[in-house]
Backbone as numpy.savetxt, mean C-alpha at the origin, in Angstrom:
# Nx Ny Nz CAx CAy CAz Cx Cy Cz
-12.41 26.70 12.26 -12.81 25.44 11.66 -11.56 24.67 11.25
-11.55 23.37 11.54 -10.41 22.53 11.21 -10.41 22.12 9.74
-9.22 22.03 9.20 -9.06 21.55 7.84 -9.15 20.02 7.85
-10.13 19.44 7.15 -10.29 17.98 7.17 -9.07 17.25 6.59
-8.39 17.87 5.63 -7.20 17.25 5.06 -6.07 17.19 6.08
-5.94 18.21 6.91 -4.91 18.21 7.95 -5.18 17.12 8.98
-6.43 16.96 9.35 -6.81 15.91 10.29 -6.53 14.54 9.70
-6.90 14.36 8.45 -6.66 13.09 7.76 -5.17 12.79 7.67
-4.37 13.79 7.33 -2.92 13.62 7.25 -2.35 13.22 8.60
-2.80 13.86 9.65 -2.34 13.52 11.00 -2.69 12.08 11.35
-3.90 11.67 11.05 -4.35 10.30 11.33 -3.52 9.28 10.54
-3.29 9.56 9.26 -2.51 8.65 8.42 -1.07 8.53 8.91
-0.47 9.67 9.27 0.91 9.64 9.77 1.00 8.90 11.10
0.01 9.09 11.94 -0.02 8.36 13.22 -0.17 6.86 12.97
-0.99 6.50 12.01 -1.17 5.09 11.65 0.16 4.49 11.17
0.87 5.21 10.32 2.16 4.73 9.82 3.14 4.58 10.97
3.19 5.57 11.85 4.09 5.53 13.00 3.78 4.32 13.89
2.51 4.08 14.17 2.11 2.97 15.03 2.37 1.60 14.42
2.39 1.53 13.09 2.48 0.24 12.41 3.71 0.09 11.52
4.67 0.98 11.67 5.85 1.00 10.79 6.53 -0.36 10.70
6.77 -0.99 11.83 7.49 -2.26 11.85 6.69 -3.35 11.13
5.40 -3.44 11.42 4.54 -4.44 10.77 4.43 -4.19 9.27
4.31 -2.93 8.88 4.19 -2.59 7.46 5.47 -2.96 6.72
6.62 -2.64 7.29 7.90 -2.96 6.65 8.08 -4.47 6.51
7.77 -5.19 7.57 7.91 -6.65 7.54 7.01 -7.24 6.46
5.78 -6.78 6.42 4.81 -7.23 5.42 5.29 -6.87 4.01
5.78 -5.67 3.84 6.22 -5.20 2.53 7.44 -5.98 2.04
8.39 -6.22 2.91 9.59 -6.97 2.51 9.24 -8.41 2.14
8.36 -9.02 2.91 7.91 -10.39 2.61 7.19 -10.43 1.26
6.32 -9.47 1.03 5.57 -9.41 -0.23 6.49 -9.09 -1.40
7.43 -8.19 -1.18 8.36 -7.81 -2.24 9.20 -9.01 -2.66
9.61 -9.81 -1.70 10.40 -11.00 -2.00 9.59 -11.98 -2.85
8.31 -12.07 -2.58 7.44 -13.01 -3.29 6.96 -12.49 -4.64
6.61 -11.20 -4.72 5.96 -10.66 -5.92 6.80 -9.65 -6.70
7.92 -9.22 -6.18 8.70 -8.17 -6.82 8.31 -6.80 -6.28
8.85 -5.76 -6.88 8.58 -4.40 -6.42 7.10 -4.05 -6.57
6.63 -3.20 -5.67 5.23 -2.79 -5.72 4.95 -1.72 -4.69
3.67 -1.51 -4.41 3.24 -0.50 -3.45 2.29 -1.14 -2.44
2.12 -0.48 -1.33 1.21 -0.95 -0.30 -0.02 -0.05 -0.33
-1.19 -0.68 -0.38 -2.44 0.07 -0.37 -3.14 -0.20 0.95
-3.48 0.86 1.64 -4.21 0.77 2.91 -5.61 1.31 2.66
-6.58 0.44 2.80 -7.97 0.82 2.57 -8.51 1.41 3.88
-8.57 2.70 3.95 -8.97 3.41 5.18 -10.36 3.04 5.66
-11.22 2.65 4.75 -12.58 2.27 5.16 -12.62 0.90 5.82
-11.59 0.08 5.61 -11.57 -1.27 6.18 -10.67 -1.42 7.40
-9.74 -0.50 7.58 -8.87 -0.57 8.76 -9.69 -0.11 9.95
-9.84 -1.00 10.92 -10.77 -0.75 12.02 -10.20 0.14 13.14
-8.88 0.12 13.33 -8.33 0.93 14.42 -6.92 1.40 14.07
-6.23 1.94 15.05 -4.91 2.53 14.82 -3.80 1.49 14.67
-4.08 0.24 15.07 -3.05 -0.80 15.03 -3.50 -1.95 14.14
-2.59 -2.42 13.29 -2.89 -3.52 12.39 -2.85 -4.85 13.13
-3.65 -5.79 12.66 -3.60 -7.16 13.16 -3.04 -8.05 12.06
-2.70 -9.29 12.41 -2.20 -10.22 11.40 -3.23 -10.44 10.29
-4.51 -10.42 10.65 -5.57 -10.60 9.66 -5.63 -9.48 8.64
-5.15 -8.30 9.02 -5.12 -7.17 8.09 -4.02 -7.32 7.05
-2.97 -8.06 7.40 -1.79 -8.17 6.54 -1.82 -9.49 5.77
-2.57 -9.51 4.71 -2.74 -10.72 3.91 -1.75 -10.69 2.76
-0.98 -11.77 2.64 -0.10 -11.94 1.49 -0.75 -12.97 0.60
-1.06 -12.59 -0.61 -1.73 -13.51 -1.53 -0.82 -14.69 -1.82
-1.42 -15.85 -1.87 -0.64 -17.05 -2.19 -0.95 -17.48 -3.62
0.10 -17.70 -4.37 -0.05 -18.09 -5.76 0.42 -19.53 -5.90
-0.38 -20.35 -6.58 -0.01 -21.75 -6.80 1.25 -21.83 -7.64
1.95 -22.94 -7.50 3.20 -23.16 -8.23 3.00 -23.12 -9.75
1.85 -23.60 -10.23 1.63 -23.66 -11.67 1.30 -22.31 -12.29
1.08 -21.30 -11.45 0.78 -19.93 -11.90 -0.48 -19.83 -12.77
-1.25 -20.90 -12.87 -2.48 -20.86 -13.66 -3.66 -20.36 -12.86
-3.63 -20.59 -11.57 -4.75 -20.14 -10.75 -4.22 -19.47 -9.49
-4.98 -18.52 -9.02 -4.59 -17.79 -7.81 -5.57 -18.14 -6.71
-5.04 -18.46 -5.53 -5.92 -18.71 -4.39 -6.55 -17.42 -3.93
-5.78 -16.38 -3.95 -6.26 -15.09 -3.49 -5.46 -14.01 -4.20
-6.12 -13.11 -4.85 -5.44 -12.07 -5.60 -5.36 -10.80 -4.77
-4.23 -10.13 -4.84 -4.09 -8.87 -4.13 -4.94 -7.81 -4.82
-5.96 -7.37 -4.13 -6.84 -6.33 -4.65 -7.03 -5.29 -3.56
-7.93 -4.40 -3.77 -8.17 -3.33 -2.81 -9.27 -3.67 -1.82
-9.72 -4.93 -1.78 -10.81 -5.32 -0.88 -10.32 -5.69 0.51
-9.02 -5.71 0.72 -8.44 -6.03 2.02 -8.04 -4.75 2.73
-7.94 -4.78 4.06 -7.49 -3.58 4.78 -6.12 -3.11 4.31
-5.21 -4.06 4.09 -3.87 -3.73 3.60 -3.54 -4.71 2.48
-3.07 -4.20 1.34 -2.72 -5.05 0.21 -1.39 -4.62 -0.37
-0.62 -5.60 -0.82 0.61 -5.33 -1.54 0.28 -5.47 -3.02
0.48 -4.41 -3.77 0.15 -4.40 -5.19 1.45 -4.40 -5.99
1.72 -5.52 -6.65 2.96 -5.67 -7.42 2.96 -4.74 -8.63
4.16 -4.36 -9.03 4.36 -3.41 -10.12 3.76 -3.88 -11.45
3.65 -5.19 -11.63 3.14 -5.72 -12.90 1.64 -6.04 -12.86
0.94 -5.63 -11.81 -0.48 -5.97 -11.68 -1.40 -4.90 -12.28
-2.62 -5.30 -12.52 -3.65 -4.40 -13.03 -3.86 -3.22 -12.09
-3.96 -3.49 -10.78 -4.24 -2.43 -9.81 -3.10 -1.42 -9.73
-1.87 -1.87 -9.92 -0.74 -0.93 -9.93 -0.92 0.05 -11.09
-1.30 -0.47 -12.24 -1.49 0.39 -13.42 -2.60 1.42 -13.18
-3.70 0.98 -12.57 -4.81 1.89 -12.28 -4.36 2.97 -11.29
-3.70 2.55 -10.21 -3.23 3.51 -9.20 -2.19 4.46 -9.79
-1.34 3.95 -10.66 -0.33 4.79 -11.31 -0.99 5.92 -12.09
-2.05 5.60 -12.83 -2.77 6.61 -13.60 -3.42 7.64 -12.67
-4.07 7.16 -11.61 -4.75 8.06 -10.66 -3.75 8.98 -9.96
-2.62 8.43 -9.53 -1.60 9.22 -8.83 -0.98 10.23 -9.79
-0.72 9.81 -11.00 -0.13 10.71 -12.00 -1.07 11.89 -12.27
-2.36 11.60 -12.34 -3.35 12.65 -12.61 -3.46 13.62 -11.43
-3.50 13.09 -10.21 -3.72 13.94 -9.03 -2.45 14.65 -8.56
-1.32 13.94 -8.52 -0.10 14.49 -7.95 0.98 14.83 -8.98
0.73 14.52 -10.23 1.72 14.76 -11.30 3.02 13.99 -11.03
2.88 12.79 -10.46 4.02 11.92 -10.16 3.78 10.59 -10.87
4.80 10.11 -11.58 4.70 8.78 -12.18 5.43 7.81 -11.25
4.66 7.01 -10.52 5.27 6.14 -9.50 6.13 5.05 -10.11
5.97 4.79 -11.38 6.79 3.76 -12.01 8.19 4.29 -12.32
8.31 5.59 -12.58 9.61 6.14 -12.94 10.15 7.14 -11.92
9.28 7.90 -11.25 9.73 8.94 -10.34 10.13 8.42 -8.96
9.60 7.27 -8.58 9.92 6.70 -7.27 10.83 5.51 -7.45
11.91 5.49 -6.69 12.81 4.35 -6.68 12.24 3.34 -5.69
11.50 2.36 -6.21 10.83 1.40 -5.35 11.81 0.43 -4.69
13.10 0.54 -5.01 14.09 -0.28 -4.31 14.55 0.41 -3.03
14.31 1.70 -2.91 14.75 2.47 -1.74 13.61 2.85 -0.80
12.38 2.85 -1.29 11.22 3.27 -0.49 10.04 2.36 -0.78
9.18 2.25 0.22 7.87 1.64 0.00 6.88 2.78 -0.09
6.08 2.76 -1.10 5.04 3.76 -1.28 3.76 3.24 -0.64
3.17 4.05 0.23 1.91 3.70 0.89 0.81 4.58 0.30
-0.26 3.95 -0.15 -1.39 4.68 -0.70 -2.59 4.41 0.19
-3.11 5.45 0.81 -4.31 5.35 1.63 -5.50 5.66 0.73
-6.36 4.68 0.51 -7.56 4.92 -0.29 -8.76 5.06 0.63
-9.66 5.94 0.24 -10.81 6.23 1.10 -12.14 5.86 0.45
-12.10 5.43 -0.80 -13.33 5.02 -1.47 -13.01 3.99 -2.55
-14.01 3.25 -2.94 -13.80 2.18 -3.92 -13.55 2.70 -5.34
-13.91 3.93 -5.60 -13.69 4.49 -6.94 -12.28 5.06 -7.10
-11.51 5.05 -6.03 -10.13 5.56 -6.03 -10.05 7.04 -6.39
-11.08 7.78 -6.08 -11.07 9.22 -6.31 -10.48 9.97 -5.13
-10.56 9.39 -3.96 -10.06 10.03 -2.75 -8.96 9.16 -2.15
-7.73 9.65 -2.23 -6.59 8.90 -1.71 -5.44 9.84 -1.41
-4.48 9.35 -0.66 -3.27 10.12 -0.37 -2.09 9.16 -0.37
-0.89 9.69 -0.63 0.29 8.84 -0.71 1.35 9.29 0.28
2.09 8.31 0.78 3.19 8.52 1.71 4.28 7.53 1.33
5.46 7.70 1.88 6.50 6.71 1.63 7.27 6.45 2.91
7.78 5.23 3.02 8.67 4.89 4.12 9.93 4.28 3.52
11.03 4.59 4.13 12.33 4.13 3.64 12.49 2.64 3.92
13.09 1.95 2.96 13.39 0.53 3.14 14.70 0.43 3.90
14.64 -0.23 5.02 15.84 -0.48 5.82 15.83 -1.96 6.15
16.37 -2.76 5.27 16.30 -4.21 5.41 17.06 -4.73 6.62
17.99 -3.98 7.12 18.78 -4.45 8.27 18.00 -4.38 9.57
17.01 -3.48 9.68 16.25 -3.32 10.91 14.90 -3.99 10.88
14.61 -4.78 9.87 13.28 -5.37 9.79 13.22 -6.74 10.38
């Protein structure tokens, strides 16, 4: 009998490998706009092994900062969650509880992008990966 976690890990790693360039480009663009953060990939919304431009939504914030056209949340296939956002705080608590890692202090977000694959809306089932930031090759 196959281990479902091993299959899931293989699928997630294959997804990262297939989309590494797009993910890095998206992350660097988002980081420049919003500051340091993490990338959340909603496994239930990603339709196939390859991302499309529609999957990579960068929220646009009005100049006056009073209203947001679109907020980065977990309802998109791929979201960039800034370090100062509500969702970052929620994910930080969940990751700390499950993996005993504090992503705010244990991960140098200037050297790596943290990818969080979520599998349900309650954030009870998720896994984390990281990719190195290489700004020269993006």
